[in-house]
Tab-separated table of C-alpha atoms in Angstrom:
chain	number	residue	atom	x	y	z
D	1	MET	CA	99.090	-4.660	137.152
D	2	GLY	CA	99.945	-6.179	133.828
D	3	THR	CA	97.217	-3.818	132.449
D	4	LYS	CA	98.641	-0.698	133.959
D	5	ASN	CA	101.761	-1.207	132.650
D	6	ASN	CA	100.371	-2.185	129.198
D	7	ASN	CA	98.445	1.484	129.477
D	8	GLY	CA	101.506	2.667	129.911
D	9	LEU	CA	103.438	1.403	127.137
D	10	GLY	CA	100.555	2.451	125.016
D	11	TRP	CA	101.076	5.480	125.964
D	12	LEU	CA	104.879	6.070	125.310
D	13	PHE	CA	104.482	4.440	121.687
D	14	THR	CA	101.995	7.012	121.090
D	15	SER	CA	103.643	9.807	122.691
D	16	PRO	CA	105.611	11.288	120.188
D	17	TYR	CA	102.556	11.340	117.651
D	18	LEU	CA	100.637	13.157	120.641
D	19	VAL	CA	103.513	15.556	120.970
D	20	PHE	CA	103.810	16.360	117.509
D	21	ALA	CA	100.233	16.838	117.372
D	22	VAL	CA	99.927	19.437	120.423
D	23	VAL	CA	102.987	21.280	119.089
D	24	PHE	CA	102.146	21.741	115.292
D	25	PHE	CA	97.720	21.366	115.085
D	26	VAL	CA	96.625	22.171	118.874
D	27	VAL	CA	98.546	24.813	119.442
D	28	PRO	CA	98.389	26.919	116.217
D	29	LEU	CA	94.842	26.376	116.260
D	30	ALA	CA	94.503	27.840	119.654
D	31	TRP	CA	96.694	30.896	118.642
D	32	SER	CA	95.059	30.999	115.509
D	33	LEU	CA	91.656	31.409	117.214
D	34	TYR	CA	93.006	33.874	119.537
D	35	LEU	CA	94.547	36.009	116.526
D	36	ALA	CA	91.355	36.282	114.570
D	37	PHE	CA	89.971	38.472	117.238
D	38	THR	CA	93.119	40.899	117.124
D	39	ASN	CA	94.702	43.406	115.122
D	40	TRP	CA	98.901	41.961	115.023
D	41	ASP	CA	100.596	42.725	112.288
D	42	LEU	CA	103.259	39.818	112.468
D	43	ILE	CA	105.661	42.200	113.716
D	44	SER	CA	104.521	44.523	116.830
D	45	PRO	CA	104.593	43.084	120.162
D	46	ASP	CA	101.686	45.260	120.854
D	47	TYR	CA	98.086	44.800	119.359
D	48	GLN	CA	94.586	45.253	120.590
D	49	ASN	CA	91.423	43.007	120.382
D	50	VAL	CA	88.942	44.053	117.704
D	51	GLY	CA	86.236	41.671	118.393
D	52	VAL	CA	84.535	40.628	114.859
D	53	ALA	CA	86.055	43.016	112.639
D	54	ASN	CA	87.996	40.977	111.316
D	55	PHE	CA	85.800	38.235	110.113
D	56	ILE	CA	82.855	41.403	108.975
D	57	LYS	CA	85.956	42.814	106.930
D	58	ALA	CA	86.761	39.106	105.346
D	59	LEU	CA	83.112	38.342	104.408
D	60	GLY	CA	83.077	41.605	102.432
D	61	SER	CA	86.271	41.102	101.018
D	62	PRO	CA	86.310	40.534	97.447
D	63	ALA	CA	89.263	38.358	97.554
D	64	VAL	CA	87.608	36.217	99.838
D	65	ARG	CA	84.702	35.963	97.738
D	66	ALA	CA	86.959	35.161	94.820
D	67	ALA	CA	88.598	32.207	97.228
D	68	PHE	CA	85.395	30.780	97.878
D	69	PHE	CA	84.207	30.671	94.205
D	70	VAL	CA	87.856	29.888	93.111
D	71	THR	CA	87.889	26.760	95.207
D	72	PHE	CA	84.538	25.676	93.820
D	73	LYS	CA	85.951	25.808	90.269
D	74	PHE	CA	88.930	23.937	90.617
D	75	MET	CA	87.220	21.297	92.380
D	76	VAL	CA	84.725	21.400	89.407
D	77	VAL	CA	87.291	20.526	86.972
D	78	PHE	CA	89.804	19.245	89.236
D	79	VAL	CA	87.789	16.564	90.788
D	80	PRO	CA	86.180	14.443	87.934
D	81	LEU	CA	89.449	14.741	85.929
D	82	VAL	CA	91.412	13.269	88.592
D	83	THR	CA	88.857	10.228	89.191
D	84	VAL	CA	88.039	9.624	85.748
D	85	MET	CA	91.714	9.542	84.751
D	86	SER	CA	92.898	7.580	88.252
D	87	LEU	CA	90.033	4.810	87.449
D	88	VAL	CA	91.639	4.766	83.577
D	89	VAL	CA	94.781	4.089	85.176
D	90	ALA	CA	93.632	1.228	87.666
D	91	VAL	CA	91.516	-0.582	84.778
D	92	LEU	CA	94.639	-0.154	82.654
D	93	ILE	CA	97.114	-1.887	85.820
D	94	GLN	CA	94.359	-4.177	86.487
D	95	GLY	CA	94.112	-5.683	82.939
D	96	LEU	CA	98.012	-6.140	82.874
D	97	PRO	CA	98.891	-9.615	82.592
D	98	ARG	CA	102.231	-9.325	84.169
D	99	PHE	CA	104.710	-6.428	86.303
D	100	LYS	CA	101.731	-4.778	87.742
D	101	SER	CA	103.846	-3.621	90.833
D	102	PHE	CA	106.034	-2.030	88.182
D	103	TYR	CA	103.890	0.525	86.460
D	104	MET	CA	101.890	0.920	89.651
D	105	VAL	CA	104.949	2.543	91.211
D	106	GLY	CA	105.465	4.408	88.061
D	107	PHE	CA	102.310	5.925	88.263
D	108	PHE	CA	102.650	6.584	92.041
D	109	LEU	CA	106.305	8.812	91.727
D	110	PRO	CA	104.798	11.877	90.497
D	111	TYR	CA	102.599	12.099	93.740
D	112	LEU	CA	106.511	11.722	95.712
D	113	SER	CA	107.639	14.924	93.292
D	114	SER	CA	107.884	18.130	94.691
D	115	GLY	CA	105.152	20.625	93.686
D	116	VAL	CA	107.432	23.689	93.238
D	117	VAL	CA	109.149	21.516	90.678
D	118	ALA	CA	106.553	19.941	89.157
D	119	SER	CA	105.169	24.120	88.372
D	120	LEU	CA	108.434	25.249	87.667
D	121	ILE	CA	108.637	22.240	84.869
D	122	GLY	CA	105.123	23.271	83.440
D	123	LYS	CA	106.073	26.572	83.736
D	124	GLY	CA	108.970	26.344	81.218
D	125	PHE	CA	106.771	24.527	78.948
D	126	LEU	CA	104.116	26.778	78.856
D	127	SER	CA	106.520	29.760	78.578
D	128	TYR	CA	106.112	31.760	74.823
D	129	SER	CA	109.516	30.540	73.865
D	130	SER	CA	108.502	26.960	74.893
D	131	PRO	CA	108.664	24.423	71.782
D	132	ILE	CA	105.006	23.937	72.391
D	133	ASN	CA	103.793	27.500	71.791
D	134	VAL	CA	106.606	28.117	68.884
D	135	PHE	CA	105.196	25.001	67.268
D	136	LEU	CA	101.435	26.539	67.542
D	137	ARG	CA	102.462	29.782	66.562
D	138	GLU	CA	104.377	28.414	63.139
D	139	GLN	CA	102.147	25.920	62.448
D	140	PHE	CA	98.597	27.222	63.685
D	141	GLY	CA	98.995	30.979	63.930
D	142	LEU	CA	98.028	30.095	67.514
D	143	LYS	CA	99.015	32.968	70.207
D	144	ILE	CA	98.124	31.138	73.703
D	145	ASN	CA	98.989	32.863	76.729
D	146	TRP	CA	98.318	30.074	78.934
D	147	LEU	CA	98.630	31.762	82.435
D	148	GLY	CA	97.282	34.676	81.073
D	149	SER	CA	93.622	34.208	81.038
D	150	PRO	CA	91.332	32.907	83.764
D	151	PHE	CA	89.784	30.167	82.491
D	152	SER	CA	93.598	28.557	81.069
D	153	ALA	CA	95.194	29.156	84.177
D	154	LEU	CA	92.539	27.729	86.082
D	155	MET	CA	93.007	24.454	83.925
D	156	VAL	CA	96.725	24.471	83.915
D	157	VAL	CA	96.981	24.392	87.405
D	158	SER	CA	94.158	21.661	87.787
D	159	VAL	CA	96.068	19.802	85.314
D	160	ILE	CA	99.410	19.893	87.007
D	161	ILE	CA	97.895	19.006	90.581
D	162	ALA	CA	95.968	16.430	88.940
D	163	TRP	CA	98.970	14.885	87.364
D	164	LYS	CA	100.824	14.557	90.481
D	165	PHE	CA	97.715	12.448	92.374
D	166	ILE	CA	96.499	10.599	89.807
D	167	GLY	CA	98.793	7.881	90.698
D	168	TYR	CA	97.726	7.889	94.455
D	169	TYR	CA	94.505	7.735	93.720
D	170	GLY	CA	94.669	5.295	91.070
D	171	LEU	CA	97.016	2.853	93.886
D	172	ILE	CA	93.602	2.883	96.052
D	173	LEU	CA	91.090	2.089	93.000
D	174	THR	CA	93.386	-0.881	92.043
D	175	SER	CA	93.358	-2.120	95.340
D	176	GLY	CA	89.146	-1.491	95.100
D	177	LEU	CA	89.056	-3.791	91.279
D	178	GLU	CA	91.068	-6.209	93.027
D	179	SER	CA	89.132	-6.896	95.683
D	180	ILE	CA	85.858	-7.671	93.464
D	181	GLY	CA	85.227	-11.160	92.767
D	182	LYS	CA	85.950	-12.995	89.727
D	183	GLU	CA	82.780	-15.139	90.164
D	184	VAL	CA	80.441	-11.933	89.989
D	185	TYR	CA	82.034	-11.136	85.979
D	186	GLU	CA	81.833	-14.601	85.014
D	187	ALA	CA	78.280	-15.143	86.659
D	188	ALA	CA	77.333	-11.885	84.441
D	189	ALA	CA	79.512	-13.189	81.339
D	190	ILE	CA	77.157	-16.117	81.657
D	191	ASP	CA	74.071	-13.999	81.794
D	192	GLY	CA	75.452	-12.074	78.602
D	193	VAL	CA	76.361	-9.117	80.228
D	194	THR	CA	78.374	-6.682	77.455
D	195	GLU	CA	81.683	-4.938	78.976
D	196	THR	CA	80.371	-1.488	78.883
D	197	LYS	CA	77.096	-2.551	80.698
D	198	ARG	CA	79.451	-4.784	83.385
D	199	PHE	CA	81.583	-1.734	84.351
D	200	TRP	CA	78.472	0.648	85.055
D	201	THR	CA	76.404	-2.039	86.633
D	202	ILE	CA	79.018	-4.393	88.629
D	203	THR	CA	82.163	-2.608	88.606
D	204	LEU	CA	81.344	0.915	89.488
D	205	PRO	CA	78.792	-0.188	92.346
D	206	LEU	CA	81.303	-2.663	93.953
D	207	LEU	CA	84.079	0.163	93.647
D	208	TYR	CA	81.853	3.006	95.770
D	209	PRO	CA	84.383	2.455	99.177
D	210	ALA	CA	87.479	3.202	97.109
D	211	ILE	CA	85.339	5.646	94.738
D	212	TYR	CA	84.271	7.109	97.943
D	213	THR	CA	87.705	7.601	99.466
D	214	THR	CA	89.349	9.118	96.433
D	215	LEU	CA	86.488	11.782	95.758
D	216	ILE	CA	86.681	12.704	99.576
D	217	LEU	CA	90.389	12.841	99.462
D	218	SER	CA	90.650	14.997	96.276
D	219	VAL	CA	87.735	17.248	97.474
D	220	GLY	CA	89.835	17.984	100.455
D	221	VAL	CA	93.041	18.589	97.963
D	222	THR	CA	91.182	21.612	96.352
D	223	PHE	CA	90.776	23.382	100.003
D	224	GLY	CA	94.585	23.577	99.987
D	225	ILE	CA	95.770	24.311	96.525
D	226	PHE	CA	98.668	27.110	97.201
D	227	THR	CA	101.880	25.560	95.553
D	228	GLU	CA	101.125	25.195	92.407
D	229	VAL	CA	99.233	28.527	92.278
D	230	TYR	CA	101.955	30.443	93.934
D	231	GLN	CA	104.376	29.192	91.891
D	232	LEU	CA	102.321	29.639	88.327
D	233	THR	CA	100.074	32.700	88.963
D	234	GLY	CA	100.093	33.844	92.118
D	235	GLY	CA	96.609	34.069	92.231
D	236	GLY	CA	96.009	35.759	89.008
D	237	PRO	CA	94.864	36.814	86.656
D	238	ASN	CA	92.075	38.656	88.250
D	239	PHE	CA	91.917	36.841	91.116
D	240	ALA	CA	90.811	33.587	88.928
D	241	THR	CA	93.370	31.333	91.005
D	242	ASN	CA	93.234	33.311	94.199
D	243	THR	CA	92.374	30.155	96.456
D	244	TRP	CA	91.583	30.090	100.473
D	245	GLN	CA	95.124	29.282	101.228
D	246	MET	CA	96.630	32.026	98.848
D	247	GLU	CA	94.895	34.516	100.258
D	248	ILE	CA	95.478	33.732	104.020
D	249	PHE	CA	99.246	33.784	102.915
D	250	ASN	CA	98.888	37.176	101.226
D	251	GLN	CA	97.380	38.694	104.269
D	252	ALA	CA	99.534	37.406	106.406
D	253	PHE	CA	102.811	37.728	105.306
D	254	LYS	CA	102.406	40.306	102.354
D	255	ASN	CA	100.239	42.756	103.546
D	256	LEU	CA	101.422	41.746	107.426
D	257	GLN	CA	97.640	41.277	108.620
D	258	ALA	CA	98.448	38.569	110.835
D	259	GLY	CA	94.683	38.669	112.370
D	260	TYR	CA	93.014	39.525	109.558
D	261	ALA	CA	94.210	36.435	107.775
D	262	SER	CA	93.537	34.406	111.010
D	263	ALA	CA	89.825	34.925	110.440
D	264	VAL	CA	90.066	34.180	106.957
D	265	ALA	CA	91.656	30.794	107.768
D	266	ILE	CA	88.705	30.084	110.481
D	267	ILE	CA	86.010	31.104	107.339
D	268	ALA	CA	88.082	28.674	105.132
D	269	SER	CA	87.790	25.854	107.554
D	270	VAL	CA	84.237	26.469	108.244
D	271	VAL	CA	83.705	26.216	104.560
D	272	THR	CA	86.149	23.374	104.029
D	273	PHE	CA	84.190	21.069	106.994
D	274	ILE	CA	80.552	22.059	105.455
D	275	SER	CA	81.569	21.098	102.006
D	276	ILE	CA	82.919	17.824	102.574
D	277	TYR	CA	80.010	17.394	104.881
D	278	ILE	CA	77.591	17.786	102.234
D	279	ILE	CA	79.620	15.743	99.891
D	280	ARG	CA	80.297	13.291	101.777
D	281	LYS	CA	76.531	12.781	102.369
D	282	LEU	CA	75.796	13.372	98.632
D	283	LEU	CA	78.206	10.123	98.294
D	284	GLU	CA	76.482	7.838	101.260
D	285	MET	CA	73.097	8.225	99.308
D	286	TRP	CA	74.866	7.113	96.012
D	287	GLY	CA	76.273	4.212	98.164
D	288	LYS	CA	72.503	3.758	99.915
D	289	ARG	CA	71.108	2.874	96.516
D	290	ASN	CA	73.835	0.247	96.180
D	291	GLY	CA	73.771	-1.596	99.338
D	292	TRP	CA	76.632	-0.003	100.913
D	293	VAL	CA	75.678	2.031	103.670
């Protein structure tokens, strides 16, 4: 009897999350799967089943192909950038003699900021009449259209997103550094191991669980980039920053092709799952060489 009561109490406490998951995840997912095979325009109550036509159209679309490659371009720039900077932050915080918590909170604050606000501030800094561009023009004769060229636009968006996540990932890596026993470093010091070699042969291998977590999270972020692109470039120039989320938004709410947008979303989900799975396996291979897997 007691076990039944405990089970009922457990279901009661978990019910808010279960209801939330069903309403905001399961139902929209099922609805999206259904819409992907229709030609619904988001407005008309009448729509027809079109089979796999939406998927065929999406696979042949230049915008969808651009979204595929742009995501991996962001991954190549954003993931190493945010990982290295987060590791630098973690090492700096770990080396502080006092007030570690204060600095950790300070680095974490950008993660709590709105992506819209950060994008608008960045756009203001990079505008033609901003102090930075005025200085570059007057002192060096440089006229840089930061958001007007494919390469610089990609870099600007990556830097803004990295700034937002550095503190968050830095906290994870700091926790990983805290878990490494001091006796390991003391033994290395007795053996005459230099600090540089100690970092590469001791710190990084022992930091594998934290690095694994941050890398998987950062890879996931690249497949969900939307706010910064929407505010700064709108997917341009010439599809250079047209991410999956941006393409889904354009098709659903600008072109009013909800069925087609759902098909693009399903393709994006499959690509995301496969990509993260491959990267996870590669990371596990690295971990296995260091005795973690």
